[in-house]
Coordinates of C-alpha atoms in Angstrom, one line a residue:
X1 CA 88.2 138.6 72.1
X2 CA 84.5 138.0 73.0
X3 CA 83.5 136.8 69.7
X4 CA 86.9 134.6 69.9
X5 CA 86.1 133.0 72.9
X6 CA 82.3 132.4 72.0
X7 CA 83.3 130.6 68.4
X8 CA 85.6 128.4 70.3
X9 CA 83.0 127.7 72.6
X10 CA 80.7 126.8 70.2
X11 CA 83.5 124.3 68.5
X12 CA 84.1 122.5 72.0
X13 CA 80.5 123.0 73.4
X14 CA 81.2 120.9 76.5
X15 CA 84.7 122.5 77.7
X16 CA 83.3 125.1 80.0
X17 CA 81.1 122.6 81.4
X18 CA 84.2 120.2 81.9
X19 CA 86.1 123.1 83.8
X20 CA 82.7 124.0 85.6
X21 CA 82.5 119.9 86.8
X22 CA 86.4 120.4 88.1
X23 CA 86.0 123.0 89.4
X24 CA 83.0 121.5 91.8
X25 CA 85.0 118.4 92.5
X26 CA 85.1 116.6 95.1
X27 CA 81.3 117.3 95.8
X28 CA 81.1 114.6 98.3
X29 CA 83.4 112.2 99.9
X30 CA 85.9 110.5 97.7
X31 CA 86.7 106.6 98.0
X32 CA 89.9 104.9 97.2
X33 CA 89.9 101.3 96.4
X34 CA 92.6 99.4 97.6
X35 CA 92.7 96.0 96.6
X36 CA 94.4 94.3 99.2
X37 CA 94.9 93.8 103.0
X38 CA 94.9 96.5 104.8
X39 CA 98.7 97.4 106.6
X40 CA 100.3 96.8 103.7
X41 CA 102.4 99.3 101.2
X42 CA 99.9 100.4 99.4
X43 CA 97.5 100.4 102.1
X44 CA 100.1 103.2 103.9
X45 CA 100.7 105.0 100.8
X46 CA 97.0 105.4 100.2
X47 CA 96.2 106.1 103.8
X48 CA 98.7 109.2 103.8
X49 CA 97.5 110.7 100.9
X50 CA 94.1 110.5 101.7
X51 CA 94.9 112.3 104.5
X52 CA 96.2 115.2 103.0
X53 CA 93.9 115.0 100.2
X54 CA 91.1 115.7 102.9
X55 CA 92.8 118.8 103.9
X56 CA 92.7 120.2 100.7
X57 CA 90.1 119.3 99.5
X58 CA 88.0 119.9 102.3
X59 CA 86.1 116.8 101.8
X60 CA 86.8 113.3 103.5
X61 CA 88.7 110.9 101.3
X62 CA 88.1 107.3 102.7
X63 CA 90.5 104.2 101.9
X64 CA 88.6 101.0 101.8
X65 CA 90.8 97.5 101.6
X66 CA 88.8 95.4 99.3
X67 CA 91.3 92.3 98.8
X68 CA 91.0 89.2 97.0
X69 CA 91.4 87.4 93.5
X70 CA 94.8 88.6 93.4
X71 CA 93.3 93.0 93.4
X72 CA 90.2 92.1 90.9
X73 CA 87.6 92.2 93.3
X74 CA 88.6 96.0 94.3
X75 CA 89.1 96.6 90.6
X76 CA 86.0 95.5 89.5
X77 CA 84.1 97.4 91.8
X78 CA 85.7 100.5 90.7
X79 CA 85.3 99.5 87.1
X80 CA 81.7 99.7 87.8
X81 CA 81.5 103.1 89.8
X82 CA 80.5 106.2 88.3
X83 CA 82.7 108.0 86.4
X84 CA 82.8 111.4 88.2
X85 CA 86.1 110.9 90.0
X86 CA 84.6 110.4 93.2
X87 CA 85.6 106.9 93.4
X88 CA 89.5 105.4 92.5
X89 CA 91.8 102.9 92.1
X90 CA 95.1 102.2 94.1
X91 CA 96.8 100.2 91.4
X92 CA 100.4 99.6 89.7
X93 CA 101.5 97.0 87.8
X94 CA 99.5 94.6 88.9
X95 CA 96.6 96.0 86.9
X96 CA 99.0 94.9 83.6
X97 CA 99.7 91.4 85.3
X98 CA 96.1 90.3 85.8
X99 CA 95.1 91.5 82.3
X100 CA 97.9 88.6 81.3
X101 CA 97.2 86.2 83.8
X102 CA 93.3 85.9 84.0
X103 CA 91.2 84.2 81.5
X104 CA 88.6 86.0 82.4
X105 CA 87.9 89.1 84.2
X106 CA 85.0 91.1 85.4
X107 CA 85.8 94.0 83.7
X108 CA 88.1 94.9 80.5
X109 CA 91.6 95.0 81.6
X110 CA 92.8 97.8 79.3
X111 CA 90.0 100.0 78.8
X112 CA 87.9 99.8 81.9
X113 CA 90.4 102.5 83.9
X114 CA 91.4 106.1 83.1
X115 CA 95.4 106.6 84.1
X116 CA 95.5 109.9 86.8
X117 CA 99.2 109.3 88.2
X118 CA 101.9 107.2 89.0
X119 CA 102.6 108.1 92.8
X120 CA 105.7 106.2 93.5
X121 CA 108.1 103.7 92.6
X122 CA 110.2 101.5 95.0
X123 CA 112.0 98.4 95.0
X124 CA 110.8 95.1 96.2
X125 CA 113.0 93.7 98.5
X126 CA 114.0 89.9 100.0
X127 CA 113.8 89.4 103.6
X128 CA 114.2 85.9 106.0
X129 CA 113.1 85.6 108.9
X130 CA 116.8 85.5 111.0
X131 CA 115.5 82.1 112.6
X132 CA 116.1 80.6 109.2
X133 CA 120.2 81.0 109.2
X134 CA 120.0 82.5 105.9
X135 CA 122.3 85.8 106.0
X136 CA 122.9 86.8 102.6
X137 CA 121.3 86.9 98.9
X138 CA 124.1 84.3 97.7
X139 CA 123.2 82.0 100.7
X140 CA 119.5 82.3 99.8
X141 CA 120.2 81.3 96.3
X142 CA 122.1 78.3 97.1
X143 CA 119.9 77.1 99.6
X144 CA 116.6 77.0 97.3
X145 CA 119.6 75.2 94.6
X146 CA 120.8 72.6 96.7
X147 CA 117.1 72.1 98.3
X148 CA 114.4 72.9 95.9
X149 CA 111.1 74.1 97.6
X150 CA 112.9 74.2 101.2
X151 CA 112.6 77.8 101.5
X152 CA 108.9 78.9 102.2
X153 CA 108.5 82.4 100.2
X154 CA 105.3 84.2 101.6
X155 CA 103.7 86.0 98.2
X156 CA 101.8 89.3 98.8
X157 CA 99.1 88.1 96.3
X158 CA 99.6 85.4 93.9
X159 CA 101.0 86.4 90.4
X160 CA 101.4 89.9 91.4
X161 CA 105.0 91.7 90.7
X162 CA 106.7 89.8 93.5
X163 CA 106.0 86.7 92.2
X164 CA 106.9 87.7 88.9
X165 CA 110.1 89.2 90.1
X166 CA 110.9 86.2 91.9
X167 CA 110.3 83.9 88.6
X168 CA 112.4 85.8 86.8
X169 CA 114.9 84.9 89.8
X170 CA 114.3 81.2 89.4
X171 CA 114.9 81.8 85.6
X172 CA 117.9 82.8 85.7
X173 CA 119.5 81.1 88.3
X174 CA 117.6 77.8 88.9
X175 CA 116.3 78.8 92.2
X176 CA 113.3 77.1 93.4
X177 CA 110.7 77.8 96.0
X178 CA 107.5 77.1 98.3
X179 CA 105.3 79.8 97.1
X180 CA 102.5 80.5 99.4
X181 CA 100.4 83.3 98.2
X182 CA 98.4 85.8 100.7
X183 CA 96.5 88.3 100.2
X184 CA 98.5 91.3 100.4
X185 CA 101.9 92.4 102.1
X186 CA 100.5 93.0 105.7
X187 CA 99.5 88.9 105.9
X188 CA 102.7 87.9 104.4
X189 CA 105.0 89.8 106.6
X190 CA 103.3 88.6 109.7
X191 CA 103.7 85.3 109.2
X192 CA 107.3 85.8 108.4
X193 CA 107.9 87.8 111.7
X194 CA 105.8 84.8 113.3
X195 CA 108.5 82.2 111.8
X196 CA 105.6 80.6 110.0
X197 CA 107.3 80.8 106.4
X198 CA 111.1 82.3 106.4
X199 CA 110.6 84.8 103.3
X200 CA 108.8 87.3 101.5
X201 CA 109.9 89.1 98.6
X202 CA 107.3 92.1 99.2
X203 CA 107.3 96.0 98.7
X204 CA 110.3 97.2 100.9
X205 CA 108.1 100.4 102.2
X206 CA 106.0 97.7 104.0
X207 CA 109.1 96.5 105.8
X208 CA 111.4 99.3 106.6
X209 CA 110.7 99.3 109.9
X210 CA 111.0 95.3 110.9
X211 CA 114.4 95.6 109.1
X212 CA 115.7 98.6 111.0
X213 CA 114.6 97.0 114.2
X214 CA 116.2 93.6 113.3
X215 CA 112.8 91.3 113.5
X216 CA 113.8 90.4 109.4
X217 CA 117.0 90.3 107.8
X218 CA 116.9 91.8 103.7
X219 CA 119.0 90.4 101.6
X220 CA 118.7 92.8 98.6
X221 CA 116.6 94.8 96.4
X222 CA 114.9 94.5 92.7
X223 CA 116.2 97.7 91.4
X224 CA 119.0 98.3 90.1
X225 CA 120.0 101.3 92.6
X226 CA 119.8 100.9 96.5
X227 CA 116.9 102.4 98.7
X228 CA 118.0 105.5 100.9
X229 CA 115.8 104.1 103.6
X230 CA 117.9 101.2 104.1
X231 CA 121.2 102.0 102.1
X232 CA 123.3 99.1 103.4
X233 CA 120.8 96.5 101.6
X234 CA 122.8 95.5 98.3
X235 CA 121.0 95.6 94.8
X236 CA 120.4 91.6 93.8
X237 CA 122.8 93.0 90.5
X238 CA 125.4 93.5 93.4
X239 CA 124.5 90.0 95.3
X240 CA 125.2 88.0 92.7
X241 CA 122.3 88.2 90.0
X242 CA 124.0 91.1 87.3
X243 CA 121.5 92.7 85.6
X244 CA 118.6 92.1 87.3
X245 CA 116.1 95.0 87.8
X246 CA 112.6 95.2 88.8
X247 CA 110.9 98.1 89.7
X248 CA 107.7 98.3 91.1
X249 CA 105.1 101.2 91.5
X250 CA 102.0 102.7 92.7
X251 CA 99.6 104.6 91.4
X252 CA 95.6 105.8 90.7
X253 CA 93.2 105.5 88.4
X254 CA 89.6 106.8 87.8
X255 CA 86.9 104.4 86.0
X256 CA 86.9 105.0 82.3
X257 CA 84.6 107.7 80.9
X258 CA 85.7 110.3 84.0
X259 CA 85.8 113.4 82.4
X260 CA 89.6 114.8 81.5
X261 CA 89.3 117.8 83.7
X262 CA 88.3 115.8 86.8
X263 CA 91.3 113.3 86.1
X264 CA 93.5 116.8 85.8
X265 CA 92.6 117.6 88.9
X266 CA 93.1 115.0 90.6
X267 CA 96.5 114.5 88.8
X268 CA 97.6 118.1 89.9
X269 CA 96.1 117.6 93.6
X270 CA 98.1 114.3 94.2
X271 CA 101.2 115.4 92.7
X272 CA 101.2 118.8 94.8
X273 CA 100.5 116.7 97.7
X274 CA 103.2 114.0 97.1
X275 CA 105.5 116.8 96.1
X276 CA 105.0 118.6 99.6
X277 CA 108.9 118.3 101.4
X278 CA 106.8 117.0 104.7
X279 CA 104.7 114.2 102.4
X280 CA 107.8 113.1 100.4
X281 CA 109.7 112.7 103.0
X282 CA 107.6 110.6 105.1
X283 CA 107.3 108.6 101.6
X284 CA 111.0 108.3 101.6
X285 CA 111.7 107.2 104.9
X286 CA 109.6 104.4 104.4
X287 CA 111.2 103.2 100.7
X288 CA 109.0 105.2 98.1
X289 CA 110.8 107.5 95.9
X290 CA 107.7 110.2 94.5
X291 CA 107.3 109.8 90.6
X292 CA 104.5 111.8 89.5
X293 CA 103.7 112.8 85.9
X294 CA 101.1 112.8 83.8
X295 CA 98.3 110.1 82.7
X296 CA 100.1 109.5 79.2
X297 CA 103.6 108.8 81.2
X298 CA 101.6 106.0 83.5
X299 CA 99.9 104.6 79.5
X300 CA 103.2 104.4 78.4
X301 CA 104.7 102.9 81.6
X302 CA 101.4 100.2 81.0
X303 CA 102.2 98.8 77.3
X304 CA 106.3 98.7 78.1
X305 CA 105.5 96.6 81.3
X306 CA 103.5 94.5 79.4
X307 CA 105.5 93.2 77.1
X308 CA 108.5 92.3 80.0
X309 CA 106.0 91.3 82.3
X310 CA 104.5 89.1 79.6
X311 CA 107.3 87.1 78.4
X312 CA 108.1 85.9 82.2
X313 CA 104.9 84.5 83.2
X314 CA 104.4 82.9 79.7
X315 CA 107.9 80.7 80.6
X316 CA 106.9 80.3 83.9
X317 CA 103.3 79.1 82.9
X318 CA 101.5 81.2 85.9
X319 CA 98.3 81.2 85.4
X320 CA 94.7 82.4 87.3
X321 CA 91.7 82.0 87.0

C-alpha cells in the first residue's frame, strides 16, 4: 500500500501539495467582488453567505460592491487577483452577456474565471410603480403598444439579463420602452418606489418585500413556474406571453489558474452553507430557489446561455462599449 501510494505520488507530484493548499485555505480574509450597487439581489445573496462563510471558516469574508461598466469593473479586478481563492466573483449570466456585448474587455471573457458554483436561480420579475394605473401584465403590454416609449423601465445595469429578458418581450409582442439603465437593482428600485420611472423588470429577491407591503405592484415573472415567495404573481406564459421563460442566476467564481482543490473547497463550503434549512430558507423567502452543483454544471449552464442569449441581443442590436 506504501509503495502504491508513493508511485502515484510520484505520477501526480503536485496532488498532496494541492490537498495540503486546501486544506490551509482561507489563510487570511477572503473578498467577494460584487459588481454592482450595493442593496441589491446579489448584494443580499452575497452578504448572507459571507456571513456564514465567516463562521465556518473562521476567517472574515468581506463583500465589496464594485459597480460600473455594466459588472466589468468588479470583474476585471478579480480577473487580475491572485489565484489562491482568496478573492471571488459574484457573477451569473451576466458574465456570458458582456463577453457578447463588449468589443473590448479588460480581461478574457471565457477564460479569465474558474466556475466554483451556481448558488441560486430565481425569476426576474415586472413591477409598476401603483401611481402609474398599470394593474396587470396585459395592461402593461398594451400600454407600451398603443404608446411606444411611455412607459419608463428602470434597468439594473444596461444589457444585463433584464434587459435582455425584456427585448425578447418587445420581440415578441411589439412592446416598446424608455430604458433607463442604473447601476444595479438597489438604484433602480428606488427610483421606482420614488415615482421617478414606473417600472423595473429586476431580480424579484430584491423586491419581495416592497411587493408584500404594497409600495410596487408585479405583474409577473420570467420563469416559467411561479415564485413561492410571492405565489399569487402569474408566470408572463400565464399573462399573456406563452412560452416565455427566462431564468436568471447567481453564482461564484475564482480567477483562472486557482488551484482545483481550493475551488473544491470552496464549492463544498458554499453548497453546505446554502444547503443549511436556516440559510435556504431565508434564500427562499426572499425569491431564490438554492441550485448548487458542481463547476462543470455552471460551464455547461455558460455555453447553453450563450447561444440563447446571443441570438436576442444580435436582433435587438444592443451593444457596449
Amino acid at each position: 500500500m506504501l509503495l502504491s501510494a508513493l508511485a502515484l505520488a510520484a505520477l501526480h507530484p503536485f496532488t498532496a501539495a494541492a490537498a495540503d493548499e486546501a486544506a490551509g485555505f482561507p489563510s487570511k480574509p477572503v473578498h467577494i467582488v460584487v459588481p454592482v450597487a450595493a442593496g441589491g439581489s446579489a448584494d443580499k445573496l452575497t452578504r448572507l453567505i459571507a456571513e456564514r462563510l465567516t463562521e465556518r471558516w473562521g476567517q472574515n469574508v468581506v463583500v465589496e460592491n464594485v459597480a460600473g461598466a455594466s459588472g466589468t469593473i468588479g470583474a476585471a479586478r478579480v480577473a487580475k487577483a491572485t489565484a489562491d481563492g482568496h478573492t471571488l466573483l459574484q457573477q451569473g449570466e451576466g458574465l456570458t452577456l458582456n463577453a457578447i456585448l463588449f468589443e473590448r474587455l479588460p480581461y478574457d471573457g471565457q477564460k479569465a474565471f474558474t466556475p466554483v458554483i451556481k448558488a441560486v436561480v430565481n425569476p426576474q420579475i415586472l413591477v409598476v410603480n401603483p401611481k402609474t394605473g398599470i394593474n396587470d401584465f396585459r395592461g402593461y403590454l398594451a400600454r407600451a403598444k398603443a404608446q411606444p416609449q411611455s412607459i419608463s423601465l428602470g434597468l439594473p445595469g444596461n444589457g444585463g439579463i433584464a434587459h435582455v429578458a425584456h427585448e425578447m418581450i418587445a420581440q415578441d409582442t411589439g412592446a416598446q420602452v424608455n430604458y433607463i439603465p442604473y447601476s444595479g437593482g438597489g438604484p433602480a428600485t428606488l427610483d421606482v418606489l420614488a415615482g421617478h420611472v414606473d417600472a423595473t423588470l429586476i431580480t424579484l429577491a430584491a423586491v419581495t418585500d416592497h411587493v408584500r407591503a404594497g409600495k410596487l405592484r408585479a405583474l409577473a415573472v420570467t420563469t416559467g413556474y411561479r415564485s413561492s415567495a410571492l405565489p399569487d404573481v402569474p408566470t408572463m406564459a400565464e399573462a399573456g406571453l406563452p412560452g416565455f421563460a427566462v431564468e436568471s442566476w447567481q453564482g461564484y467564481f475564482a480567477p483562472a489558474g486557482t488551484p482545483a482543490a481550493v475551488v473544491a473547497k470552496i464549492n463544498r463550503d458554499i453548497q453546505a452553507v446554502i444547503s443549511a434549512p436556516e440559510t435556504q430558507a431565508k434564500l427562499e423567502d426572499m425569491g431564490f430557489k438554492v441550485a448548487g452543483g458542481t463547476p462543470s454544471d455552471m460551464v455547461r449552464t455558460l455555453s447553453a446561455e450563450r447561444l440563447r442569449y446571443a441570438k436576442t441581443i444580435q436582433t435587438a442590436g444592443i451593444t457596449l462599449r
